[in-house]
Tab-separated table of C-alpha atoms in Angstrom:
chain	number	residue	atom	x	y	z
E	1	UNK	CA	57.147	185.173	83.941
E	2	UNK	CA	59.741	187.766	85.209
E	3	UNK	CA	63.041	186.258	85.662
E	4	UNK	CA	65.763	188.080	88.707
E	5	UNK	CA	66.295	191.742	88.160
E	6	UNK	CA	68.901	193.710	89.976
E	7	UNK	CA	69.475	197.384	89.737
E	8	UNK	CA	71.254	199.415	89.290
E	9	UNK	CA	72.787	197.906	86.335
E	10	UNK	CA	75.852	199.875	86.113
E	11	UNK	CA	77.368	202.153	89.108
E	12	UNK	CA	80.284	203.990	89.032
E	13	UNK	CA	81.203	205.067	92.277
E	14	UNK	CA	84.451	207.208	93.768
E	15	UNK	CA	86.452	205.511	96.488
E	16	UNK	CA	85.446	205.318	99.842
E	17	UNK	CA	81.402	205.776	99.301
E	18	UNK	CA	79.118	203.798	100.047
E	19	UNK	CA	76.931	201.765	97.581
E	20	UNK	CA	73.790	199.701	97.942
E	21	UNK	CA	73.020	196.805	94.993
E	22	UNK	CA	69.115	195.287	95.048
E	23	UNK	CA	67.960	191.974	93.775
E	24	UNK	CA	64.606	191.011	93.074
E	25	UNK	CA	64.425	187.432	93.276
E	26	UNK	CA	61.822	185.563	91.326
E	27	UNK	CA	58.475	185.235	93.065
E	28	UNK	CA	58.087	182.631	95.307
E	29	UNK	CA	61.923	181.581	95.552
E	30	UNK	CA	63.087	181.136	98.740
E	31	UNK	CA	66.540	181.033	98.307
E	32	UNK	CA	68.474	183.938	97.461
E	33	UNK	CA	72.650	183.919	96.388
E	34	UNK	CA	75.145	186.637	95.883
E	35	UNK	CA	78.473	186.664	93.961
E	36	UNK	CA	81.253	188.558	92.868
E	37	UNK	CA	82.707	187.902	89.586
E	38	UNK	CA	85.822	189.482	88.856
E	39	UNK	CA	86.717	190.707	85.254
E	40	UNK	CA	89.055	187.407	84.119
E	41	UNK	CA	87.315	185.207	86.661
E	42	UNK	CA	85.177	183.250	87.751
E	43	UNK	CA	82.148	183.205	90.384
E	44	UNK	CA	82.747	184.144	93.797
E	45	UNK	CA	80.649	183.056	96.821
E	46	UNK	CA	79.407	185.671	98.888
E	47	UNK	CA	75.983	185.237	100.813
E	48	UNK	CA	73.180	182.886	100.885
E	49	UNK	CA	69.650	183.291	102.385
E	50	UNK	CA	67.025	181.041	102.595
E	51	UNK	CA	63.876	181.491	104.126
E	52	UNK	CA	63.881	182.057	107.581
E	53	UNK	CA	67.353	180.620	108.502
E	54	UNK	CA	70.200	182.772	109.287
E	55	UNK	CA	72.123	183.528	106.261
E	56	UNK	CA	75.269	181.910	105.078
E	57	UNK	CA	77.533	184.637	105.007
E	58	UNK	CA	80.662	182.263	104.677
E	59	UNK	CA	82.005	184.120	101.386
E	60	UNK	CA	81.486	187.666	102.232
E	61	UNK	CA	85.460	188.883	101.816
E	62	UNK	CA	85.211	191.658	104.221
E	63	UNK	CA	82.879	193.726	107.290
E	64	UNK	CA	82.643	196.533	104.482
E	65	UNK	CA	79.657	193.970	103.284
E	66	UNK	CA	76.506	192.738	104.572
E	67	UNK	CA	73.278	191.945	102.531
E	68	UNK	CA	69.658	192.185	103.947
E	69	UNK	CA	67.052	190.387	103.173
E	70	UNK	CA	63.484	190.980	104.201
E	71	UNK	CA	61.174	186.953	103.500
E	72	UNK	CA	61.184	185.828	100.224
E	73	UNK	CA	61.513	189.286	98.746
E	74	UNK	CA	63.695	192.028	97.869
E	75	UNK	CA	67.523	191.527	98.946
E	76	UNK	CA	70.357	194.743	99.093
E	77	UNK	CA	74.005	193.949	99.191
E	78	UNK	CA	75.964	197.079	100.870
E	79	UNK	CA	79.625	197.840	100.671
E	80	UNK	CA	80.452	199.952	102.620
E	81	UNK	CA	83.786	202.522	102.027
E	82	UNK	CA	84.232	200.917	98.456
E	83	UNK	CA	87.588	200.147	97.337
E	84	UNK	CA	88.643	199.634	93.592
E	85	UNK	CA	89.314	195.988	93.914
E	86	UNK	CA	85.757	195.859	94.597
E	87	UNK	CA	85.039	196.566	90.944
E	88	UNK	CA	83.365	193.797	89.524
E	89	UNK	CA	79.704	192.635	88.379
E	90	UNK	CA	77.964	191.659	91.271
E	91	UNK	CA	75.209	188.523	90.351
E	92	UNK	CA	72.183	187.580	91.975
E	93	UNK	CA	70.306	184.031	92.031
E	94	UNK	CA	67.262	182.751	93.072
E	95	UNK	CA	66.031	179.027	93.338
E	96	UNK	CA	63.177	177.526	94.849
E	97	UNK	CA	64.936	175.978	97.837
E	98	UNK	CA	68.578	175.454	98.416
E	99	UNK	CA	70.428	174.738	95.483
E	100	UNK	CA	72.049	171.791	96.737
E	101	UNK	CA	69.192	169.992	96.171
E	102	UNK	CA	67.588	169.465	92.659
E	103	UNK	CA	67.051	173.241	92.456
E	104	UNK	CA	67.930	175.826	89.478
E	105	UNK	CA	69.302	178.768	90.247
E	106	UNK	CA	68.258	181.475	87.694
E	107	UNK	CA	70.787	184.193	87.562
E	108	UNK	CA	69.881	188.347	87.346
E	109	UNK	CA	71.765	190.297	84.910
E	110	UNK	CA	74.370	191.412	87.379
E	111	UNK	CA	75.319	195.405	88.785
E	112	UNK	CA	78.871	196.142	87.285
E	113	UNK	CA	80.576	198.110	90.034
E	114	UNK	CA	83.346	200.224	89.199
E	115	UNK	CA	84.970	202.393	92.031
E	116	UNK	CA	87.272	204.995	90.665
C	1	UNK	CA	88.936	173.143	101.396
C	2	UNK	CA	85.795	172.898	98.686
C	3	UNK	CA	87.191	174.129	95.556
C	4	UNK	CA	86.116	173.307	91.617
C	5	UNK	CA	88.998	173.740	88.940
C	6	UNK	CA	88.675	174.089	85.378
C	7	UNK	CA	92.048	173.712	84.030
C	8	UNK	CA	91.317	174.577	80.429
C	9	UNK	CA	90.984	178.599	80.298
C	10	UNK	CA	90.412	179.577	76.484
C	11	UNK	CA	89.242	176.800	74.126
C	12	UNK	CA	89.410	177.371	70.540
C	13	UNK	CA	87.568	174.818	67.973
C	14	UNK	CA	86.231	175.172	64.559
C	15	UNK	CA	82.879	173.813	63.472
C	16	UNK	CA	81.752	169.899	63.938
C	17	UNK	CA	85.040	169.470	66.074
C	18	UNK	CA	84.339	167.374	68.975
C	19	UNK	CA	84.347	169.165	72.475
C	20	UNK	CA	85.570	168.043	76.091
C	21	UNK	CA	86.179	170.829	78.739
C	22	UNK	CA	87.756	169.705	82.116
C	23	UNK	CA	85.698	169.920	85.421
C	24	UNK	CA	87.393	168.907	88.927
C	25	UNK	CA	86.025	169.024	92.465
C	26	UNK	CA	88.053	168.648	95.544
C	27	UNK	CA	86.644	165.754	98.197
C	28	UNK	CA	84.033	166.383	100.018
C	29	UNK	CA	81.808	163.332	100.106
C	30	UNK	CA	78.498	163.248	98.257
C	31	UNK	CA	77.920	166.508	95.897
C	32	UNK	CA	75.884	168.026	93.117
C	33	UNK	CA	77.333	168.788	89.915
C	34	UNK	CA	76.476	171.318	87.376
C	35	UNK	CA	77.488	173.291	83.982
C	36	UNK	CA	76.351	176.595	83.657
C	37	UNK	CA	76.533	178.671	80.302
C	38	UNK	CA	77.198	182.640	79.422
C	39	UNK	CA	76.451	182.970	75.999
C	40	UNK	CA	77.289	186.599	74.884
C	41	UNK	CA	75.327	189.398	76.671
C	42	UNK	CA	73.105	186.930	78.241
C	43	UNK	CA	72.787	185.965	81.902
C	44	UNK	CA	73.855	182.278	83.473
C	45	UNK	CA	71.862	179.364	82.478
C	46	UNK	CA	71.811	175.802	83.486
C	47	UNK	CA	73.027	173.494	80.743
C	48	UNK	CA	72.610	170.228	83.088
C	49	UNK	CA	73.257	168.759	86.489
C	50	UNK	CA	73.724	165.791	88.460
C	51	UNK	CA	72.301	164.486	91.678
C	52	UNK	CA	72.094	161.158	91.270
C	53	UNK	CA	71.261	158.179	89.494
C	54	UNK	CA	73.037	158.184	85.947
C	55	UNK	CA	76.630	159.259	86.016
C	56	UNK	CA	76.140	160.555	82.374
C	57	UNK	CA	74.117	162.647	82.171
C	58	UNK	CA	72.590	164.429	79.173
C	59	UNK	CA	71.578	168.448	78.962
C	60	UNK	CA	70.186	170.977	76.633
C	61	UNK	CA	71.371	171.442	73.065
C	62	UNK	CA	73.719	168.424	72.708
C	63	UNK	CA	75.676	168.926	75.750
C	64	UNK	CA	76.518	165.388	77.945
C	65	UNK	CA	78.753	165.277	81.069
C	66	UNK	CA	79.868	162.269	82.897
C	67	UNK	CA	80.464	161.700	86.525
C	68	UNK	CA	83.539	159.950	87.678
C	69	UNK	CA	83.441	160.079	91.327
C	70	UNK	CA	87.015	157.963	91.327
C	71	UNK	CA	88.445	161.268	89.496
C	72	UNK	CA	86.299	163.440	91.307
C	73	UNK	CA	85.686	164.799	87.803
C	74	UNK	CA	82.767	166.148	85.977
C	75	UNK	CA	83.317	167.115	81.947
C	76	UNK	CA	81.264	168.247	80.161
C	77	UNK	CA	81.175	167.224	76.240
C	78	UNK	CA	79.605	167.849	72.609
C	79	UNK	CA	80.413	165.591	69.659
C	80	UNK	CA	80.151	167.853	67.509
C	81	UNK	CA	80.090	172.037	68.153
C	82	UNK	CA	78.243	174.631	66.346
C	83	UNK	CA	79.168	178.636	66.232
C	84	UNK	CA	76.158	178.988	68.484
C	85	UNK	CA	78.657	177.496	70.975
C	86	UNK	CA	80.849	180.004	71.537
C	87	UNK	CA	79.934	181.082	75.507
C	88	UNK	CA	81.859	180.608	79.098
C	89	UNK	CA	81.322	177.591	80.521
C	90	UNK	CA	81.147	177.576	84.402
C	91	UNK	CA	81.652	174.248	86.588
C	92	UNK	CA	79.966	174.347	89.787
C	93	UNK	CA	79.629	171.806	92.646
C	94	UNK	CA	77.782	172.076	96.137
C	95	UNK	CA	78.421	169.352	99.327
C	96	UNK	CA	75.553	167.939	100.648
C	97	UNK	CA	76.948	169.720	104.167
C	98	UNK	CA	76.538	172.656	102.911
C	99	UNK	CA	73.944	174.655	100.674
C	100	UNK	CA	75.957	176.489	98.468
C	101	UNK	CA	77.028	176.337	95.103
C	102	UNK	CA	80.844	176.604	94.128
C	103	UNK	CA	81.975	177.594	90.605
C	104	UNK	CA	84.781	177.116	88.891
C	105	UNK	CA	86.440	180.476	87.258
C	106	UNK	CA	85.461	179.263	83.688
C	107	UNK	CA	86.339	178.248	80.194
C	108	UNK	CA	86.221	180.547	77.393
C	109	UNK	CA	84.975	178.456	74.363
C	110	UNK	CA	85.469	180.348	70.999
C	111	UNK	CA	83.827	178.201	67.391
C	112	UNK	CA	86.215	179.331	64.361
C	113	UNK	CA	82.727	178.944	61.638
């Protein structure tokens, strides 16, 4: 079956513009994660959702983010007035409930960001 | 604070050597442990996990990792490695108070064939 997808893959974007990332989660998942991985580094936290509870948006480094998520589908991760040390690749997971519990996570491909 | 730390950045082996990569977890009562692997160009994948039950536990393609809770540690081993190895390795953890995953900033593993 189809696995996460997130577009676009790659965006290059000037300072101070505003970008908007999508994840498609894999059907039927009801959990949904974002994080930031910086070149060098390792996986940064930045939202959770799942299902109908309010969102876990613990790890989000800044009010220049939010994420949306409408259900169990689609999710869009905004930054707003980019800056360059938001360059990264931004990844997407899915599991089938929260991943604390004996749940995979199954990881997109990633959007690598890169504000000039 | 809820932090994982893998100490060992860049790990270079040649072929058939033996492999251990570190894994630490700060306290934070009971938690879920995992390895994830980045092989080149490819996304995250599990490699295994623990919940409970078995403190070693065994994952795909040869990989093993043991539980000490007393060293809040979780490594992750081979016995023998294989070119096919050569990936990041991510350690992650997640508290049973909260729901979501923490991972370590990774080891670099690169197999001399």
């Amino acid at each position: 079956g189809a696995g996460v997808s997130q577009s676009p893959s790659n965006k290059v974007t000037e300072k101070g513009k505003d970008v908007e990332l999508r994840c498609d989660p894999i059907s039927g998942h009801t959990a949904l994660y974002w994080y930031r991985q910086r070149l060098g580094q390792g996986l940064e936290f930045l939202i959770y959702f799942q299902g109908n509870s309010a969102p876990d948006k613990s790890g989000l480094p800044s009010d220049r983010f939010s994420a949306e998520r409408t259900g169990e589908s689609v999710s869009t991760l905004t930054i707003q007035r980019t800056q360059q040390e938001d360059s990264a690749v931004y990844l997407c997971a899915s599991s089938l409930a929260a991943a604390g519990g004996p749940y995979e996570q199954y990881f997109g491909p990633g959007t690598r960001l890169t504000v000039t | 604070a809820q932090s994982v730390s893998q100490h060992n950045h860049h790990v270079i082996l040649s072929e058939a050597a033996s492999l251990e990569l570190g894994c630490n977890y700060s306290y934070g009562g009971t938690v879920n442990l995992f390895w994830y692997v980045q092989y080149p160009g490819q996304h995250l994948q599990l490699l295994l996990k623990y919940f409970s039950g078995d403190p070693l536990v065994k994952g795909i393609k040869g990989f093993e990792a043991e539980f000490i809770k007393s060293k809040f540690s979780f490594n992750l081993r081979k016995p023998s490695v294989q070119w096919s190895d050569t990936a990041e390795y991510f350690c992650a953890v997640s508290y049973s108070s909260a729901s979501k995953i923490i991972f370590g900033s990774g080891t670099r593993l690169s197999i001399r064939p």
